[in-house]
Each structure stands twice: as structure tokens, then as C-alpha cells.
Amino acid sequence: MSIILITGAATGIGRVTAERLAADGHTVYASMRDLDGRNREHAEEARAHARREHVELRVVELDVTSQDSADAAVATVLREAGQLDVVVHNAGHLYVGYVEAFTAEDIAHLLDVNALGVQRVNRAALPHMRERRSGTLLYIGSTIIVSTPPFLGPYVASKAAFDALAVVT
């Protein structure tokens, strides 16, 4: 079975993926930011799920907007599990509205979370994977860049950057 790190696993696709992979026998590190604050309840729910279902679902602090946080999360996985086999890039953020309503800082934040966050986690994880000559990166993308709905311009731009990183990594 694999050792898997999932970014953005507090809720939604990340949470469901973490629970499913753990149920299938993998050791899953469900990462989320701010474990003592906004995601405290989500972290407790994930830990309770692991106890109740007798699965290897572990919670690790990871804020993809911080290289130090990405480095620390990967170091925790390596210290506890001895290796990292799979990284699932799932963390993401969404803004909705007229494109002219967004400041450059708003768009920079979306790019920071949705694209640069991938690079930070890859910088932390890939040296270990390359040394082992084994590892998988999975990118949870979106079809939104193919058929763009209204009011999502900055989000679409950030997901296009995300997709480009997936192609070149």
C-alpha cells in the first residue's frame, strides 16, 4: 500500500478522497491549514473517522502558501512513514465576480494558492521521490479552462497555471 499526502483535505473532494484511499488500505496524510483555528473541527472529524473506521488517516498541517509549511508537512510524513509515494494536489481557492472587481492582489492570492502552492509542495516532495526513483504526482484539475462560465476569470487563469505546472512536472 502507498503513503499518500493530499493537499486541501479539510473538506470536499480532498476529504472524500482521503477517506476513500484510507479505506482502501493506504496510509493517508490529509493536509489542511490552521489546525488550531479554522480547520480544528475538520481535523478532529478526520481523526475521529480514522479511529472509528480503523484506518490510517492522519492529519498534517500544510498551508500551500508557505514553503516552510510544505517542507514541514513532507518532513512529518517522511519521519512518521519513512517514505512518500503519492502527492495529490487538491488544494484550491475560488473567487466569483466581475473580473474588474478583483484587485491585482486578489488575483495574486488565487495564483499563490492554486498554482504556486503546487510548486511549493513539489519542491518539498520531489527530491525524496527522485532519490527513490519512485513517486506519483496527481493533479486534481478542472475542466473549467475548456469551457469558462461567467464571473470566474481570475479562478480560470489560476487553474490554467495549475494545469501548465502539471504538464511540465
GROMACS .gro file of C-alpha atoms in nm:
model
  169
    1MET     CA    1   0.000   0.000   0.000
    2SER     CA    2   0.105   0.360  -0.060
    3ILE     CA    3   0.188   0.656   0.161
    4ILE     CA    4  -0.021   0.945   0.026
    5LEU     CA    5  -0.024   1.319   0.100
    6ILE     CA    6  -0.336   1.509  -0.006
    7THR     CA    7  -0.339   1.889  -0.005
    8GLY     CA    8  -0.660   2.069   0.082
    9ALA     CA    9  -0.819   1.771   0.256
   10ALA     CA   10  -1.028   1.954   0.517
   11THR     CA   11  -1.349   1.931   0.312
   12GLY     CA   12  -1.491   1.842  -0.027
   13ILE     CA   13  -1.302   1.636  -0.284
   14GLY     CA   14  -0.988   1.626  -0.071
   15ARG     CA   15  -1.169   1.495   0.235
   16VAL     CA   16  -1.367   1.230   0.046
   17THR     CA   17  -1.053   1.120  -0.142
   18ALA     CA   18  -0.860   1.089   0.184
   19GLU     CA   19  -1.131   0.876   0.345
   20ARG     CA   20  -1.167   0.651   0.039
   21LEU     CA   21  -0.795   0.590  -0.004
   22ALA     CA   22  -0.756   0.517   0.368
   23ALA     CA   23  -1.049   0.272   0.346
   24ASP     CA   24  -0.865   0.100   0.061
   25GLY     CA   25  -0.569   0.036   0.292
   26HIS     CA   26  -0.336   0.325   0.212
   27THR     CA   27  -0.175   0.547   0.475
   28VAL     CA   28  -0.315   0.889   0.401
   29TYR     CA   29  -0.196   1.224   0.529
   30ALA     CA   30  -0.490   1.462   0.499
   31SER     CA   31  -0.335   1.805   0.496
   32MET     CA   32  -0.507   2.126   0.591
   33ARG     CA   33  -0.402   2.467   0.713
   34ASP     CA   34  -0.466   2.625   1.050
   35LEU     CA   35  -0.529   2.308   1.252
   36ASP     CA   36  -0.574   2.505   1.574
   37GLY     CA   37  -0.810   2.760   1.418
   38ARG     CA   38  -1.047   2.749   1.125
   39ASN     CA   39  -0.987   2.379   1.046
   40ARG     CA   40  -0.976   2.250   1.403
   41GLU     CA   41  -1.318   2.085   1.373
   42HIS     CA   42  -1.231   1.930   1.034
   43ALA     CA   43  -0.906   1.790   1.176
   44GLU     CA   44  -1.091   1.642   1.474
   45GLU     CA   45  -1.351   1.489   1.241
   46ALA     CA   46  -1.078   1.327   1.029
   47ARG     CA   47  -0.906   1.185   1.338
   48ALA     CA   48  -1.240   1.055   1.470
   49HIS     CA   49  -1.310   0.895   1.132
   50ALA     CA   50  -0.972   0.719   1.145
   51ARG     CA   51  -1.042   0.579   1.493
   52ARG     CA   52  -1.399   0.477   1.410
   53GLU     CA   53  -1.309   0.309   1.079
   54HIS     CA   54  -0.970   0.171   1.195
   55VAL     CA   55  -0.787   0.327   0.901
   56GLU     CA   56  -0.455   0.505   0.860
   57LEU     CA   57  -0.590   0.855   0.805
   58ARG     CA   58  -0.359   1.112   0.963
   59VAL     CA   59  -0.388   1.487   0.975
   60VAL     CA   60  -0.091   1.710   0.896
   61GLU     CA   61  -0.065   2.090   0.896
   62LEU     CA   62   0.006   2.227   0.549
   63ASP     CA   63  -0.052   2.577   0.417
   64VAL     CA   64   0.039   2.569   0.048
   65THR     CA   65   0.114   2.942   0.055
   66SER     CA   66   0.420   2.875   0.274
   67GLN     CA   67   0.734   2.689   0.167
   68ASP     CA   68   0.823   2.632   0.533
   69SER     CA   69   0.483   2.471   0.589
   70ALA     CA   70   0.519   2.248   0.282
   71ASP     CA   71   0.869   2.145   0.391
   72ALA     CA   72   0.747   2.069   0.745
   73ALA     CA   73   0.450   1.864   0.624
   74VAL     CA   74   0.663   1.649   0.394
   75ALA     CA   75   0.923   1.610   0.670
   76THR     CA   76   0.648   1.487   0.904
   77VAL     CA   77   0.533   1.229   0.651
   78LEU     CA   78   0.889   1.107   0.594
   79ARG     CA   79   0.965   1.094   0.967
   80GLU     CA   80   0.648   0.900   1.051
   81ALA     CA   81   0.607   0.680   0.743
   82GLY     CA   82   0.962   0.660   0.607
   83GLN     CA   83   0.861   0.746   0.252
   84LEU     CA   84   0.614   0.936   0.038
   85ASP     CA   85   0.469   0.758  -0.263
   86VAL     CA   86   0.193   0.988  -0.388
   87VAL     CA   87   0.110   1.358  -0.365
   88VAL     CA   88  -0.245   1.457  -0.457
   89HIS     CA   89  -0.257   1.827  -0.545
   90ASN     CA   90  -0.609   1.921  -0.446
   91ALA     CA   91  -0.586   2.249  -0.251
   92GLY     CA   92  -0.759   2.536  -0.421
   93HIS     CA   93  -0.938   2.863  -0.371
   94LEU     CA   94  -1.220   3.025  -0.570
   95TYR     CA   95  -1.338   3.384  -0.617
   96VAL     CA   96  -1.655   3.466  -0.810
   97GLY     CA   97  -1.744   3.803  -0.961
   98TYR     CA   98  -1.687   4.052  -1.239
   99VAL     CA   99  -1.322   4.043  -1.344
  100GLU     CA  100  -1.281   4.417  -1.298
  101ALA     CA  101  -1.393   4.386  -0.935
  102PHE     CA  102  -1.080   4.190  -0.843
  103THR     CA  103  -0.765   4.367  -0.738
  104ALA     CA  104  -0.426   4.251  -0.858
  105GLU     CA  105  -0.374   4.127  -0.501
  106ASP     CA  106  -0.690   3.912  -0.523
  107ILE     CA  107  -0.563   3.751  -0.842
  108ALA     CA  108  -0.215   3.710  -0.694
  109HIS     CA  109  -0.372   3.526  -0.399
  110LEU     CA  110  -0.554   3.285  -0.632
  111LEU     CA  111  -0.233   3.219  -0.823
  112ASP     CA  112  -0.047   3.173  -0.494
  113VAL     CA  113  -0.286   2.907  -0.368
  114ASN     CA  114  -0.389   2.738  -0.691
  115ALA     CA  115  -0.057   2.735  -0.879
  116LEU     CA  116   0.240   2.838  -0.667
  117GLY     CA  117   0.119   2.611  -0.386
  118VAL     CA  118   0.173   2.315  -0.618
  119GLN     CA  119   0.530   2.424  -0.678
  120ARG     CA  120   0.598   2.460  -0.306
  121VAL     CA  121   0.475   2.110  -0.231
  122ASN     CA  122   0.665   1.968  -0.529
  123ARG     CA  123   0.987   2.137  -0.406
  124ALA     CA  124   0.940   1.962  -0.074
  125ALA     CA  125   0.836   1.619  -0.206
  126LEU     CA  126   1.018   1.565  -0.535
  127PRO     CA  127   1.375   1.537  -0.404
  128HIS     CA  128   1.267   1.237  -0.193
  129MET     CA  129   1.077   1.081  -0.484
  130ARG     CA  130   1.368   1.133  -0.724
  131GLU     CA  131   1.611   0.981  -0.474
  132ARG     CA  132   1.386   0.673  -0.450
  133ARG     CA  133   1.327   0.680  -0.826
  134SER     CA  134   0.961   0.632  -0.747
  135GLY     CA  135   0.660   0.851  -0.685
  136THR     CA  136   0.341   0.985  -0.834
  137LEU     CA  137   0.200   1.336  -0.852
  138LEU     CA  138  -0.176   1.358  -0.908
  139TYR     CA  139  -0.328   1.692  -1.002
  140ILE     CA  140  -0.698   1.743  -0.931
  141GLY     CA  141  -0.773   1.987  -1.209
  142SER     CA  142  -1.086   2.133  -1.358
  143THR     CA  143  -1.249   2.134  -1.698
  144ILE     CA  144  -1.328   2.498  -1.634
  145ILE     CA  145  -1.046   2.620  -1.857
  146VAL     CA  146  -1.206   2.444  -2.153
  147SER     CA  147  -1.550   2.599  -2.115
  148THR     CA  148  -1.532   2.911  -1.900
  149PRO     CA  149  -1.851   3.023  -1.729
  150PRO     CA  150  -1.903   3.390  -1.649
  151PHE     CA  151  -1.768   3.550  -1.330
  152LEU     CA  152  -1.474   3.311  -1.288
  153GLY     CA  153  -1.198   3.481  -1.490
  154PRO     CA  154  -0.929   3.502  -1.219
  155TYR     CA  155  -1.003   3.149  -1.099
  156VAL     CA  156  -0.977   3.016  -1.454
  157ALA     CA  157  -0.643   3.192  -1.500
  158SER     CA  158  -0.510   3.031  -1.183
  159LYS     CA  159  -0.632   2.686  -1.288
  160ALA     CA  160  -0.469   2.729  -1.629
  161ALA     CA  161  -0.140   2.791  -1.448
  162PHE     CA  162  -0.209   2.484  -1.232
  163ASP     CA  163  -0.266   2.273  -1.544
  164ALA     CA  164   0.053   2.406  -1.704
  165LEU     CA  165   0.256   2.303  -1.398
  166ALA     CA  166   0.101   1.957  -1.414
  167VAL     CA  167   0.210   1.921  -1.776
  168VAL     CA  168   0.570   2.030  -1.720
  169THR     CA  169   0.640   1.846  -1.393
   0.00000   0.00000   0.00000
